[in-house]
PDB file of C-alpha atoms in Angstrom:
ATOM      1  CA  MET A   1       5.404  13.665   6.213  1.00 97.00           C
ATOM      2  CA  TYR A   2       2.485  15.272   4.564  1.00 98.00           C
ATOM      3  CA  TYR A   3       1.981  18.704   3.500  1.00 98.00           C
ATOM      4  CA  GLY A   4      -1.212  20.822   2.909  1.00 96.00           C
ATOM      5  CA  ASN A   5       0.188  23.739   0.888  1.00 97.00           C
ATOM      6  CA  ILE A   6       3.091  25.475  -0.644  1.00 98.00           C
ATOM      7  CA  LYS A   7       2.795  29.279  -0.979  1.00 98.00           C
ATOM      8  CA  LYS A   8       5.485  30.650  -3.619  1.00 98.00           C
ATOM      9  CA  TYR A   9       4.793  34.115  -2.850  1.00 97.00           C
ATOM     10  CA  ASP A  10       3.630  34.551   0.772  1.00 96.00           C
ATOM     11  CA  ILE A  11       3.708  38.101   2.262  1.00 93.00           C
ATOM     12  CA  ALA A  12       1.699  37.409   5.451  1.00 92.00           C
ATOM     13  CA  ASP A  13       4.050  34.597   7.337  1.00 94.00           C
ATOM     14  CA  GLY A  14       7.400  36.578   7.795  1.00 95.00           C
ATOM     15  CA  GLU A  15       8.906  39.585   6.496  1.00 95.00           C
ATOM     16  CA  GLY A  16       9.280  40.333   2.773  1.00 96.00           C
ATOM     17  CA  VAL A  17       8.047  37.694   0.102  1.00 98.00           C
ATOM     18  CA  ARG A  18       8.511  34.195   1.237  1.00 98.00           C
ATOM     19  CA  VAL A  19       8.020  30.654   0.164  1.00 98.00           C
ATOM     20  CA  SER A  20       6.058  28.990   2.812  1.00 98.00           C
ATOM     21  CA  LEU A  21       5.458  25.332   3.651  1.00 98.00           C
ATOM     22  CA  PHE A  22       2.303  24.126   5.518  1.00 97.00           C
ATOM     23  CA  VAL A  23       3.051  20.921   6.823  1.00 98.00           C
ATOM     24  CA  SER A  24       0.421  18.281   8.207  1.00 98.00           C
ATOM     25  CA  GLY A  25      -0.018  16.983  11.601  1.00 97.00           C
ATOM     26  CA  CYS A  26      -0.578  18.918  14.931  1.00 96.00           C
ATOM     27  CA  THR A  27      -1.183  17.678  18.498  1.00 95.00           C
ATOM     28  CA  ASN A  28      -1.936  21.114  19.748  1.00 93.00           C
ATOM     29  CA  HIS A  29      -5.642  21.352  18.616  1.00 92.00           C
ATOM     30  CA  CYS A  30      -5.945  25.043  19.390  1.00 89.00           C
ATOM     31  CA  LYS A  31      -9.439  26.261  20.032  1.00 89.00           C
ATOM     32  CA  GLY A  32     -10.388  28.470  16.918  1.00 86.00           C
ATOM     33  CA  CYS A  33      -7.445  27.128  15.041  1.00 87.00           C
ATOM     34  CA  PHE A  34      -7.915  28.693  11.314  1.00 82.00           C
ATOM     35  CA  GLN A  35      -6.675  25.222   9.670  1.00 86.00           C
ATOM     36  CA  GLN A  36      -8.098  22.371  11.742  1.00 88.00           C
ATOM     37  CA  GLU A  37      -7.868  20.096   8.590  1.00 93.00           C
ATOM     38  CA  THR A  38      -4.038  20.245   9.024  1.00 93.00           C
ATOM     39  CA  TRP A  39      -4.186  18.614  12.433  1.00 94.00           C
ATOM     40  CA  ASP A  40      -4.393  15.256  10.591  1.00 96.00           C
ATOM     41  CA  PHE A  41      -0.765  13.767   9.939  1.00 97.00           C
ATOM     42  CA  HIS A  42      -2.214  12.526   6.563  1.00 97.00           C
ATOM     43  CA  PHE A  43      -3.755  15.723   5.293  1.00 97.00           C
ATOM     44  CA  GLY A  44      -2.884  16.982   1.881  1.00 97.00           C
ATOM     45  CA  LYS A  45      -0.019  15.411  -0.167  1.00 98.00           C
ATOM     46  CA  PRO A  46       3.114  13.310   0.699  1.00 98.00           C
ATOM     47  CA  TYR A  47       6.070  15.327   0.839  1.00 98.00           C
ATOM     48  CA  THR A  48       8.805  13.903  -1.311  1.00 97.00           C
ATOM     49  CA  LYS A  49      12.139  14.651  -2.929  1.00 97.00           C
ATOM     50  CA  ASP A  50      10.366  16.472  -5.624  1.00 98.00           C
ATOM     51  CA  THR A  51       8.318  18.624  -3.199  1.00 98.00           C
ATOM     52  CA  GLU A  52      11.763  19.543  -1.661  1.00 98.00           C
ATOM     53  CA  ASP A  53      13.221  20.335  -5.014  1.00 98.00           C
ATOM     54  CA  GLU A  54       9.984  22.524  -5.840  1.00 98.00           C
ATOM     55  CA  ILE A  55      10.567  24.473  -2.579  1.00 98.00           C
ATOM     56  CA  ILE A  56      14.151  24.972  -3.516  1.00 98.00           C
ATOM     57  CA  GLU A  57      13.328  26.191  -7.092  1.00 98.00           C
ATOM     58  CA  ALA A  58      10.771  28.564  -5.691  1.00 98.00           C
ATOM     59  CA  MET A  59      13.298  30.324  -3.544  1.00 98.00           C
ATOM     60  CA  LYS A  60      15.620  30.855  -6.413  1.00 98.00           C
ATOM     61  CA  PRO A  61      14.471  34.438  -7.254  1.00 98.00           C
ATOM     62  CA  GLU A  62      16.430  37.290  -5.693  1.00 97.00           C
ATOM     63  CA  PHE A  63      13.176  38.995  -4.364  1.00 98.00           C
ATOM     64  CA  ILE A  64      12.244  35.913  -2.163  1.00 98.00           C
ATOM     65  CA  GLU A  65      13.737  36.815   1.382  1.00 98.00           C
ATOM     66  CA  GLY A  66      13.463  33.179   2.769  1.00 98.00           C
ATOM     67  CA  LEU A  67      11.465  30.187   3.730  1.00 98.00           C
ATOM     68  CA  THR A  68       8.670  29.987   6.434  1.00 98.00           C
ATOM     69  CA  LEU A  69       7.592  26.653   7.939  1.00 98.00           C
ATOM     70  CA  LEU A  70       4.039  26.315   9.449  1.00 96.00           C
ATOM     71  CA  GLY A  71       1.343  23.995   9.626  1.00 92.00           C
ATOM     72  CA  GLY A  72      -0.076  22.027  11.169  1.00 95.00           C
ATOM     73  CA  GLU A  73       3.089  21.914  13.196  1.00 97.00           C
ATOM     74  CA  PRO A  74       6.659  21.737  11.924  1.00 98.00           C
ATOM     75  CA  TRP A  75       8.072  20.940  15.345  1.00 98.00           C
ATOM     76  CA  GLU A  76       6.067  17.798  15.946  1.00 97.00           C
ATOM     77  CA  PRO A  77       8.959  15.038  16.273  1.00 97.00           C
ATOM     78  CA  GLU A  78       7.860  13.128  13.123  1.00 96.00           C
ATOM     79  CA  ASN A  79       7.856  16.380  11.144  1.00 98.00           C
ATOM     80  CA  GLN A  80      11.319  17.424  12.356  1.00 98.00           C
ATOM     81  CA  LEU A  81      12.917  14.355  10.781  1.00 96.00           C
ATOM     82  CA  GLU A  82      12.058  15.365   7.573  1.00 96.00           C
ATOM     83  CA  LEU A  83      12.369  19.158   7.718  1.00 98.00           C
ATOM     84  CA  VAL A  84      15.710  19.284   9.070  1.00 98.00           C
ATOM     85  CA  LYS A  85      16.698  17.935   5.855  1.00 98.00           C
ATOM     86  CA  LEU A  86      15.065  20.761   3.965  1.00 98.00           C
ATOM     87  CA  LEU A  87      16.342  23.499   6.202  1.00 98.00           C
ATOM     88  CA  ARG A  88      20.037  22.088   5.813  1.00 98.00           C
ATOM     89  CA  ARG A  89      19.617  22.341   2.031  1.00 98.00           C
ATOM     90  CA  VAL A  90      17.998  25.658   2.100  1.00 98.00           C
ATOM     91  CA  LYS A  91      20.961  26.898   4.266  1.00 97.00           C
ATOM     92  CA  LYS A  92      23.531  25.368   2.000  1.00 98.00           C
ATOM     93  CA  GLU A  93      21.925  26.789  -1.286  1.00 98.00           C
ATOM     94  CA  TYR A  94      20.649  29.973   0.020  1.00 98.00           C
ATOM     95  CA  PRO A  95      22.874  31.041   2.819  1.00 98.00           C
ATOM     96  CA  GLU A  96      21.819  34.684   2.389  1.00 97.00           C
ATOM     97  CA  LYS A  97      18.110  34.090   2.876  1.00 98.00           C
ATOM     98  CA  ASN A  98      16.446  33.672   6.172  1.00 98.00           C
ATOM     99  CA  ILE A  99      14.036  31.053   7.850  1.00 98.00           C
ATOM    100  CA  TRP A 100      11.096  31.644   9.862  1.00 98.00           C
ATOM    101  CA  SER A 101       9.075  28.960  11.528  1.00 98.00           C
ATOM    102  CA  TYR A 102       5.764  29.006  13.617  1.00 97.00           C
ATOM    103  CA  THR A 103       5.037  26.680  16.320  1.00 97.00           C
ATOM    104  CA  GLY A 104       2.179  26.085  18.713  1.00 96.00           C
ATOM    105  CA  PHE A 105       4.807  25.013  21.317  1.00 97.00           C
ATOM    106  CA  VAL A 106       6.759  27.161  23.526  1.00 97.00           C
ATOM    107  CA  TYR A 107      10.230  27.390  22.536  1.00 97.00           C
ATOM    108  CA  ASP A 108      11.807  27.304  26.167  1.00 95.00           C
ATOM    109  CA  ARG A 109       9.145  24.973  27.622  1.00 95.00           C
ATOM    110  CA  ASP A 110       8.956  22.325  24.598  1.00 96.00           C
ATOM    111  CA  LEU A 111      11.968  22.554  22.431  1.00 96.00           C
ATOM    112  CA  LEU A 112      15.006  22.550  24.551  1.00 94.00           C
ATOM    113  CA  PRO A 113      16.944  19.537  25.642  1.00 95.00           C
ATOM    114  CA  GLY A 114      14.975  17.053  27.749  1.00 94.00           C
ATOM    115  CA  GLN A 115      11.542  18.795  26.919  1.00 94.00           C
ATOM    116  CA  ARG A 116       8.648  16.952  25.318  1.00 92.00           C
ATOM    117  CA  LYS A 117       9.169  17.791  21.604  1.00 96.00           C
ATOM    118  CA  TYR A 118      12.850  17.599  21.604  1.00 95.00           C
ATOM    119  CA  THR A 119      14.517  15.220  19.315  1.00 97.00           C
ATOM    120  CA  ASP A 120      17.947  14.311  18.042  1.00 97.00           C
ATOM    121  CA  VAL A 121      17.405  16.789  15.214  1.00 98.00           C
ATOM    122  CA  THR A 122      15.861  19.792  17.218  1.00 97.00           C
ATOM    123  CA  ASP A 123      18.986  21.478  17.841  1.00 97.00           C
ATOM    124  CA  GLU A 124      20.090  21.171  14.319  1.00 98.00           C
ATOM    125  CA  MET A 125      16.686  22.643  13.245  1.00 98.00           C
ATOM    126  CA  LEU A 126      16.806  25.441  15.715  1.00 97.00           C
ATOM    127  CA  SER A 127      20.329  26.378  14.442  1.00 97.00           C
ATOM    128  CA  TYR A 128      18.896  27.120  10.926  1.00 98.00           C
ATOM    129  CA  VAL A 129      15.854  29.100  11.966  1.00 98.00           C
ATOM    130  CA  ASP A 130      16.270  32.856  12.267  1.00 98.00           C
ATOM    131  CA  VAL A 131      12.775  33.864  13.677  1.00 98.00           C
ATOM    132  CA  LEU A 132      10.607  31.545  15.708  1.00 98.00           C
ATOM    133  CA  VAL A 133       6.922  32.530  16.420  1.00 97.00           C
ATOM    134  CA  ASP A 134       6.004  30.320  19.184  1.00 98.00           C
ATOM    135  CA  GLY A 135       3.140  29.501  21.665  1.00 96.00           C
ATOM    136  CA  PRO A 136      -0.325  28.242  21.067  1.00 96.00           C
ATOM    137  CA  PHE A 137      -3.006  30.171  19.446  1.00 94.00           C
ATOM    138  CA  MET A 138      -5.566  31.333  22.150  1.00 94.00           C
ATOM    139  CA  ILE A 139      -8.804  32.452  20.879  1.00 93.00           C
ATOM    140  CA  ASP A 140      -9.353  34.713  24.024  1.00 94.00           C
ATOM    141  CA  LYS A 141      -6.182  36.600  23.397  1.00 95.00           C
ATOM    142  CA  LYS A 142      -6.613  36.858  19.721  1.00 93.00           C
ATOM    143  CA  ASN A 143      -5.607  40.320  18.186  1.00 94.00           C
ATOM    144  CA  ILE A 144      -5.591  40.871  14.664  1.00 91.00           C
ATOM    145  CA  SER A 145      -3.416  44.041  14.991  1.00 91.00           C
ATOM    146  CA  LEU A 146      -0.478  42.118  16.100  1.00 91.00           C
ATOM    147  CA  TYR A 147       2.631  41.581  13.730  1.00 89.00           C
ATOM    148  CA  PHE A 148       3.057  37.872  12.540  1.00 93.00           C
ATOM    149  CA  ARG A 149       0.903  36.136  15.164  1.00 92.00           C
ATOM    150  CA  GLY A 150      -2.670  35.774  16.030  1.00 91.00           C
ATOM    151  CA  SER A 151      -2.862  36.012  19.884  1.00 94.00           C
ATOM    152  CA  GLU A 152      -1.105  38.181  22.464  1.00 95.00           C
ATOM    153  CA  ASN A 153       0.448  35.020  24.236  1.00 95.00           C
ATOM    154  CA  GLN A 154       2.737  34.181  21.008  1.00 96.00           C
ATOM    155  CA  ARG A 155       5.993  35.540  20.828  1.00 96.00           C
ATOM    156  CA  VAL A 156       8.130  36.431  17.754  1.00 97.00           C
ATOM    157  CA  ILE A 157      11.571  35.372  18.844  1.00 98.00           C
ATOM    158  CA  ASP A 158      14.839  36.207  17.177  1.00 97.00           C
ATOM    159  CA  LEU A 159      16.670  33.070  17.589  1.00 96.00           C
ATOM    160  CA  LYS A 160      20.173  34.107  16.502  1.00 92.00           C
ATOM    161  CA  LYS A 161      20.130  36.711  19.290  1.00 96.00           C
ATOM    162  CA  THR A 162      18.351  34.336  21.861  1.00 96.00           C
ATOM    163  CA  ARG A 163      21.309  31.865  21.149  1.00 93.00           C
ATOM    164  CA  GLU A 164      23.954  34.473  21.564  1.00 94.00           C
ATOM    165  CA  SER A 165      22.448  36.088  24.608  1.00 94.00           C
ATOM    166  CA  GLY A 166      21.147  32.832  26.335  1.00 92.00           C
ATOM    167  CA  LYS A 167      17.883  34.770  27.073  1.00 95.00           C
ATOM    168  CA  ILE A 168      14.721  35.150  24.893  1.00 96.00           C
ATOM    169  CA  VAL A 169      15.165  38.109  22.617  1.00 96.00           C
ATOM    170  CA  LEU A 170      11.961  39.261  20.911  1.00 95.00           C
ATOM    171  CA  TYR A 171      12.205  40.245  17.174  1.00 93.00           C
ATOM    172  CA  HIS A 172       9.190  42.486  17.125  1.00 71.00           C
ATOM    173  CA  ASP A 173       7.063  43.890  20.077  1.00 50.00           C
TER     174      ASP A 173
END
């Protein structure tokens, strides 16, 4: 896996101050994407154990609320295989911190058992994620006044409440 950037003090991609990892690789190719360079699975730098250690260290300060995964596309099957290890470690070392993830895929159409981006580690990854912002960016539905999303079709899903209730529960409306 490759990554394009690590933001150690991100205030735009989730609530509070966060560490954000921008992974490389995306097959969605949304028209109007603000980071088309991240579509390339080899954009940026190789993700290594040192990269993981850097993220874990950056999350140490008490004021850091959590981790955000975005991209590119964290939920591409080849990215899931590496990211599940990071999420597992974050939850072990910082159980009090939350995890957000962005995806251009649709949770209940692409990431559940039997669906096109579901892998052997998808359920485990989803179990660590507190908030999932899902859906492709759509330029014709762009709205800069929305919280934590770029277009009106995207949802900010409270995954914990969604898992408990068995139906989609939105985090913000």
